[in-house]
Coordinates of C-alpha atoms and ligand atoms in Angstrom, one line a residue:
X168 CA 13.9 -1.5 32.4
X169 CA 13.1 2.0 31.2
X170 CA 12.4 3.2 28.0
X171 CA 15.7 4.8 27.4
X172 CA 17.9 1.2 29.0
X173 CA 15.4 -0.8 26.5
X174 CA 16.6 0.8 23.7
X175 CA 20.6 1.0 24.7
X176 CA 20.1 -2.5 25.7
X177 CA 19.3 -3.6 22.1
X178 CA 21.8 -1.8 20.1
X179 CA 24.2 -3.8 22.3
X180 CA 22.8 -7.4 21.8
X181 CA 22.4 -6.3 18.0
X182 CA 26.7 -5.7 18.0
X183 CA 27.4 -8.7 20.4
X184 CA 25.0 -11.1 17.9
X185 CA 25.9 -9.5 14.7
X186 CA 22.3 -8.6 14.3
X187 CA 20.4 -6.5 12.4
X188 CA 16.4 -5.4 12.4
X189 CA 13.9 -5.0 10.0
X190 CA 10.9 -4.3 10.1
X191 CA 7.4 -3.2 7.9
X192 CA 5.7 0.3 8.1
X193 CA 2.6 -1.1 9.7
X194 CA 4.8 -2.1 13.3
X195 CA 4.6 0.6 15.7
X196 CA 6.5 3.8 15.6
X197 CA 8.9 2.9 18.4
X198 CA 9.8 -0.4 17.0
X199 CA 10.1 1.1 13.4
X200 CA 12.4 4.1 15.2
X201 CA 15.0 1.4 16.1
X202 CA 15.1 -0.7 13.3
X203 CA 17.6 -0.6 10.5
X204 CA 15.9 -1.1 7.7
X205 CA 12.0 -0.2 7.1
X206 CA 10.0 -0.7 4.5
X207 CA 7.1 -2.7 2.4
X208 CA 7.0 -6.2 1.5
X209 CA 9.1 -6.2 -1.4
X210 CA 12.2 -4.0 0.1
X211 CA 12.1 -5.9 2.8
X212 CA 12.5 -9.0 1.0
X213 CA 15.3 -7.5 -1.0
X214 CA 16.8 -6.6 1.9
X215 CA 16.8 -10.0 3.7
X216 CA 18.7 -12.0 0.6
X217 CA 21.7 -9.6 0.6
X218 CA 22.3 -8.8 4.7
X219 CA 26.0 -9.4 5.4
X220 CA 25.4 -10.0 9.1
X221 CA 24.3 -14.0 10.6
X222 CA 21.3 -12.7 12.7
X223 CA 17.9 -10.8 11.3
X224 CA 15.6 -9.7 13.6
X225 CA 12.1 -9.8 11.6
X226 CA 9.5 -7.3 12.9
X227 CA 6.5 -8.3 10.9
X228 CA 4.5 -11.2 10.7
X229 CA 5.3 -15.0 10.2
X230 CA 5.3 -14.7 6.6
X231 CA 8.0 -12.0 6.0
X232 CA 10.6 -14.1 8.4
X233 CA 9.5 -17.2 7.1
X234 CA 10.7 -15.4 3.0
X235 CA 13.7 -14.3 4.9
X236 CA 14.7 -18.5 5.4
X237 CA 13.8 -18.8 2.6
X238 CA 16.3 -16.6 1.4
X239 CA 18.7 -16.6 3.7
X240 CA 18.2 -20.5 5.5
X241 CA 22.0 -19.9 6.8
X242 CA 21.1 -17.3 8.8
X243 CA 19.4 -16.9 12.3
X244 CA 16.0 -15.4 11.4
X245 CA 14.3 -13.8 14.9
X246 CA 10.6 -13.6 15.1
X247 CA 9.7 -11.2 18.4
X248 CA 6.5 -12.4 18.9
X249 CA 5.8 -15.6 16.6
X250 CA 2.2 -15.6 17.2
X251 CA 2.1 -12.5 14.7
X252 CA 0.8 -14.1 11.7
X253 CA -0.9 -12.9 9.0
X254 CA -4.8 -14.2 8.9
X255 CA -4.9 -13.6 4.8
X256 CA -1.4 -15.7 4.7
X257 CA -3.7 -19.2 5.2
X258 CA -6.4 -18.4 2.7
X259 CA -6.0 -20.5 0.2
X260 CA -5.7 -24.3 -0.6
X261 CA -3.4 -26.4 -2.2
X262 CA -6.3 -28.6 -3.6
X263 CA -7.4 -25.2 -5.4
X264 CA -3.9 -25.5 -7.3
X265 CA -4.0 -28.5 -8.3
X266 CA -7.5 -28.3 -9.4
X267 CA -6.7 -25.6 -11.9
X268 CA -3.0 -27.2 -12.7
X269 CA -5.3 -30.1 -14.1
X270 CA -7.5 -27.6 -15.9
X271 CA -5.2 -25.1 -17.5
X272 CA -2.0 -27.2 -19.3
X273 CA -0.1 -23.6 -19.0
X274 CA -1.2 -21.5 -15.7
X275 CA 1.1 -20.0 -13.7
X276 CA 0.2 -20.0 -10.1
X277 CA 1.0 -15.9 -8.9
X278 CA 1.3 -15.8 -4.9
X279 CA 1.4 -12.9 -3.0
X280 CA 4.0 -13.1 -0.6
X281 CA 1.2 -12.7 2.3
X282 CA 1.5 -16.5 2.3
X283 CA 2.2 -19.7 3.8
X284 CA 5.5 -21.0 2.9
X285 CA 3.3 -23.6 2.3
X286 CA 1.4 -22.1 -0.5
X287 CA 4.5 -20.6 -2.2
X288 CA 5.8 -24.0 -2.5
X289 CA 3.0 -24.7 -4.7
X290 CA 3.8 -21.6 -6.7
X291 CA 5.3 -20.4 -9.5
X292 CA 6.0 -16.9 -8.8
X293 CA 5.5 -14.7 -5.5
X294 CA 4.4 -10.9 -6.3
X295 CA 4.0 -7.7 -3.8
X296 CA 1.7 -4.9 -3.8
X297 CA 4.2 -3.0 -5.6
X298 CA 5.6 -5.6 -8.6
X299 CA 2.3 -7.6 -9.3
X300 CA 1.3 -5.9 -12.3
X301 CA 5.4 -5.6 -13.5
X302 CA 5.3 -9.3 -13.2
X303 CA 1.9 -10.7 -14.5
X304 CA 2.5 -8.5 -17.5
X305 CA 5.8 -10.1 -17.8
X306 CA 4.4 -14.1 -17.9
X307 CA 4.4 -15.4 -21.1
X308 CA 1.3 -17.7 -19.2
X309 CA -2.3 -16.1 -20.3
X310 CA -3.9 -18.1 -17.6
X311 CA -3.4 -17.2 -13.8
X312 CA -4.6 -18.4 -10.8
X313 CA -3.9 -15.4 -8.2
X314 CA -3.6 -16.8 -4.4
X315 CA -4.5 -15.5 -1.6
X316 CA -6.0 -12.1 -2.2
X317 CA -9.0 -11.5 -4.1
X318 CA -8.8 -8.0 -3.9
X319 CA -5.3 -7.7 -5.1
X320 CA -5.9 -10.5 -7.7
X321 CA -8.8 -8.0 -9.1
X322 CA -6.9 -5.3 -9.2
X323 CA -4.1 -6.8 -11.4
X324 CA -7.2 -8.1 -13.3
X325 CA -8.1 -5.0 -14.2
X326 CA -4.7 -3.4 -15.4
X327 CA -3.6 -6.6 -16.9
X328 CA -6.8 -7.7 -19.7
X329 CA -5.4 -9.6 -21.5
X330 CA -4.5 -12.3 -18.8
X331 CA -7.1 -14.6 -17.8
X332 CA -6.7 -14.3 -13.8
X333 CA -8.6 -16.9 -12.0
X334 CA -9.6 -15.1 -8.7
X335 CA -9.0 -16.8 -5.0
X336 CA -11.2 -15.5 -2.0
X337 CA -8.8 -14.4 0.2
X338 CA -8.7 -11.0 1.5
X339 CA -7.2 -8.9 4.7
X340 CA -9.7 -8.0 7.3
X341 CA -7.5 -4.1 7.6
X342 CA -8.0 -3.5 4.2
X343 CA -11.6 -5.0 3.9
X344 CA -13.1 -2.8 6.8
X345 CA -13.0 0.0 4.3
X346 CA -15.7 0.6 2.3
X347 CA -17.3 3.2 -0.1
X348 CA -19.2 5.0 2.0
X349 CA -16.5 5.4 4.6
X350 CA -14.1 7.1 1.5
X351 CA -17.3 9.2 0.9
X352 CA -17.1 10.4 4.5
X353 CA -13.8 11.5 4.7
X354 CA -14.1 12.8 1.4
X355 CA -16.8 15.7 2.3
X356 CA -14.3 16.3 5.5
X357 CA -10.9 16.6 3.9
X358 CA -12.3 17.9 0.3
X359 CA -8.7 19.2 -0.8
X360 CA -7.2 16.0 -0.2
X361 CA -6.0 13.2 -2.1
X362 CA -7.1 9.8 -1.5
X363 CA -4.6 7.0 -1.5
X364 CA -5.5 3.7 -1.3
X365 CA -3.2 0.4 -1.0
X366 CA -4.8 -2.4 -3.5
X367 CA -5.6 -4.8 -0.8
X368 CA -8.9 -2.8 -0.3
X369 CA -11.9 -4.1 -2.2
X370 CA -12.1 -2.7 -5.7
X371 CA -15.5 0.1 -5.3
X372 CA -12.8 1.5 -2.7
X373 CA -9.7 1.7 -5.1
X374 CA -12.1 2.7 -8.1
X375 CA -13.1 6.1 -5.7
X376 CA -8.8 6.4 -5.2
X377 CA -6.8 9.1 -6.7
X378 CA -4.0 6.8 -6.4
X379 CA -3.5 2.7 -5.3
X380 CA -0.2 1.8 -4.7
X381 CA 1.8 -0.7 -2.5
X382 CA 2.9 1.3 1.3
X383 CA 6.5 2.4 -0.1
X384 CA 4.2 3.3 -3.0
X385 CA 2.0 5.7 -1.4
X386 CA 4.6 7.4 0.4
X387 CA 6.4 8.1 -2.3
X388 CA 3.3 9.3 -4.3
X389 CA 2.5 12.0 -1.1
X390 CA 6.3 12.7 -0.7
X391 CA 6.2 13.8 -4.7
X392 CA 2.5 15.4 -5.2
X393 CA 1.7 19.0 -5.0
X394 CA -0.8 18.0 -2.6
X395 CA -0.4 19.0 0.9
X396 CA -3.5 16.9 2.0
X397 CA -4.5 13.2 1.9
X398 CA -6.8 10.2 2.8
X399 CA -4.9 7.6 3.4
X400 CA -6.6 3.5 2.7
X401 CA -3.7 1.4 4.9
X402 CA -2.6 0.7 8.0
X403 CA -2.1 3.1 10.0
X404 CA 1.8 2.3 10.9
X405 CA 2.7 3.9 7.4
X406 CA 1.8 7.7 8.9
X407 CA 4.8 7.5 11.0
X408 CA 6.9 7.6 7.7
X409 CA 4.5 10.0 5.4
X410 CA 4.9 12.7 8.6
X411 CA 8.4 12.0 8.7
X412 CA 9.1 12.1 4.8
X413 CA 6.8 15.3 4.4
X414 CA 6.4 17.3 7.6
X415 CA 4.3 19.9 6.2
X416 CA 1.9 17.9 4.7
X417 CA -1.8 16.2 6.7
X418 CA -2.7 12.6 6.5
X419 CA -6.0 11.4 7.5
X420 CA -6.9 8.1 8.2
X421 CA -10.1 6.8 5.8
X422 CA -11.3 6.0 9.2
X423 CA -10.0 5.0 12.6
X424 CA -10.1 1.0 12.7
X425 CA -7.4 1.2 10.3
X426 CA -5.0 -1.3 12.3
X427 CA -3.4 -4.9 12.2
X428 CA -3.5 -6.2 15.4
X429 CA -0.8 -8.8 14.3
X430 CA 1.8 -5.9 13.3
X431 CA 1.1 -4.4 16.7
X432 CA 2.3 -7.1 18.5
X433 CA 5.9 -6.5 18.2
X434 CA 7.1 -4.2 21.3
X435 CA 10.6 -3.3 21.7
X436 CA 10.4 -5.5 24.9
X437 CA 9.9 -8.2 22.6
X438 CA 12.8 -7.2 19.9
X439 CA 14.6 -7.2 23.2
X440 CA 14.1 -11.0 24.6
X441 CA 14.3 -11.8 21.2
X442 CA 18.1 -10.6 20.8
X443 CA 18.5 -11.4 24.4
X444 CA 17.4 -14.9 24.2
X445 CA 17.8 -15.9 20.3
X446 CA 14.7 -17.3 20.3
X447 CA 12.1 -17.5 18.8
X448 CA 13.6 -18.5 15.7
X449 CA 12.1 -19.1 12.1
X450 CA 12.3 -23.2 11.6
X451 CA 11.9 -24.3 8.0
X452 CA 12.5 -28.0 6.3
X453 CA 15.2 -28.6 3.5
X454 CA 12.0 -28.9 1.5
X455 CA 9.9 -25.9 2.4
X456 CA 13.3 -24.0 2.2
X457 CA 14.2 -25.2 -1.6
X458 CA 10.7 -25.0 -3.0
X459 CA 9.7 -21.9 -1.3
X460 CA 12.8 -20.9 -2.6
X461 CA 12.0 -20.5 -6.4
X462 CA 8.7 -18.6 -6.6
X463 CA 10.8 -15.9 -4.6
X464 CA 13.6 -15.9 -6.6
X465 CA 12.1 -15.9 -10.0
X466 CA 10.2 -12.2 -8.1
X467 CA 13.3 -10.9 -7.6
X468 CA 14.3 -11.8 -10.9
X469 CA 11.5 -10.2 -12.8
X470 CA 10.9 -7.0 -10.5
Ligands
13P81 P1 3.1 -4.0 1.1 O1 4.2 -4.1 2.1 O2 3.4 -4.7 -0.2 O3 2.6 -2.6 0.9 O4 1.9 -4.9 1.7 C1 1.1 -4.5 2.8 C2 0.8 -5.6 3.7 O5 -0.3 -5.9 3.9 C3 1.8 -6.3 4.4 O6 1.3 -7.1 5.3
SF4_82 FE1 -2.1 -9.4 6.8 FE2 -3.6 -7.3 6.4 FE3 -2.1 -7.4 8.6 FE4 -1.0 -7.1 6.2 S1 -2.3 -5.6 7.2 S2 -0.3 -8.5 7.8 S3 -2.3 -8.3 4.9 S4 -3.8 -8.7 8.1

């Protein structure tokens, strides 16, 4: 099938299943072009509890369609390629939990929706990039223990004080590729430019940052600055939207390995035989499904 006959193709399956498709800025452009809503984590989570149609095709990795069961268990979640998984997602341990539940009578266990369904079921609140610090401020808990990502965790560390946030060693191998001395690189080649960092990078990176911000962040930060020049600290998906949002401005990656091999795995030949075939789906217990259910919830309450 061409090109063109792909993308016909799906917007019919989409009206004969009732479908719609997400999908996160770090999927390729030409999956992102036909999707109907695109955005970061948290957008796309708000997005997936309030769809009015039965079918969600989820172009991201096994922990965004496994949150949008969670949310929406009566509804036909579609994974395109369900060996897109997020390697920071498993990167923590129940046993950790419960060794600090026993220790600390009143910590709150924060989990970054990159996570097992599994984890957040042992959690008490699931945060994004771009609500962490709204939320941890918000706690009345002063002790924390802050799954999966390290860097994240140190990050929200660091705003929030007066919280004691027990750190967990997870981390994304994207982000964690970027170091210092690659910022100080691209610094003496794009002097003008602002550098804009997402806080999954370790914390010498975001310290050298003009900005650190969630994806949606950061594009609204470039979309609103002065600036016509920046370094950009994510995945590289997000510089279809910045050239979109801001034509006239230049984006530079930090450097050029700046890609999630996971995200790239969804094609639109895979949105296709996903619609086509309604399968893979997203399978989830009664369990997982109701106490998954409440760290999200109790996100979308405080964000
Ligand atoms: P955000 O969508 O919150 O910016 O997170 C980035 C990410 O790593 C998603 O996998
Ligand atoms: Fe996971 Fe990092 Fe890929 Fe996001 S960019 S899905 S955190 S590996």
């Amino acid at each position: 099938m061409s090109h063109d006959e792909l993308i016909t193709r799906i917007e019919e399956l989409k009206k004969e299943k009732d479908a719609v498709i997400c999908a996160h800025y770090y999927v390729d452009e030409e999956v992102q072009k036909i999707s109907d809503y695109v955005g970061d984590s948290f957008y796309l989570a708000k997005v997936a509890a309030n769809l009015k149609e039965q079918t969600i095709v989820f172009c991201g990795v096994s922990f965004m369609g496994e949150s949008a069961k969670v949310l929406s268990p009566e509804k036909t979640i579609l994974m395109p390629d369900p060996t897109a998984d997020c390697p920071m997602a498993h990167m923590a341990m129940v046993s950790a939990i419960e060794k600090y539940r026993k220790h600390y009578d009143d910590l709150a266990v924060v989990c970054y929706v990159n996570s097992t369904a599994e984890l957040k079921m042992h959690s008490d609140v699931c945060v994004t990039s771009s609500n962490a610090l709204k939320i941890v401020r918000k706690l009345p808990n002063k002790n924390i223990f802050f799954i999966p990502d390290i860097n994240l965790g140190s990050y929200v560390k660091k705003m929030v004080p007066e919280k004691n946030i027990i750190l967990n060693e997870g981390f994304c191998p994207v982000h964690k590729e970027i170091e210092a001395t690659d910022v100080e690189t691209a610094r003496v080649a794009h002097p003008n430019a602002k550098l804009l960092v997402h806080p999954e990078c370790s914390p010498d990176v975001i310290e050298l940052a003009d900005y650190a911000g969630s994806t949606s962040e950061i594009i609204e930060y470039a979309n609103q600055s002065e600036c016509d020049e920046f370094i950009i600290g994510t995945e590289i998906g997000v510089f279809y939207e910045l050239k979109k949002r801001c034509p006239n401005k230049e984006f530079f990656p930090i450097k050029n390995n700046q890609i999630c091999k996971d995200m790239k795995k969804i094609s639109l030949e895979k949105v296709y035989n996903a619609l086509n075939t309604m399968s893979p789906t997203v399978e989830l217990s009664d369990e997982e499904i109701s106490r998954a259910k409440s760290p999200l919830m109790k996100m979308l309450e405080l964000a």
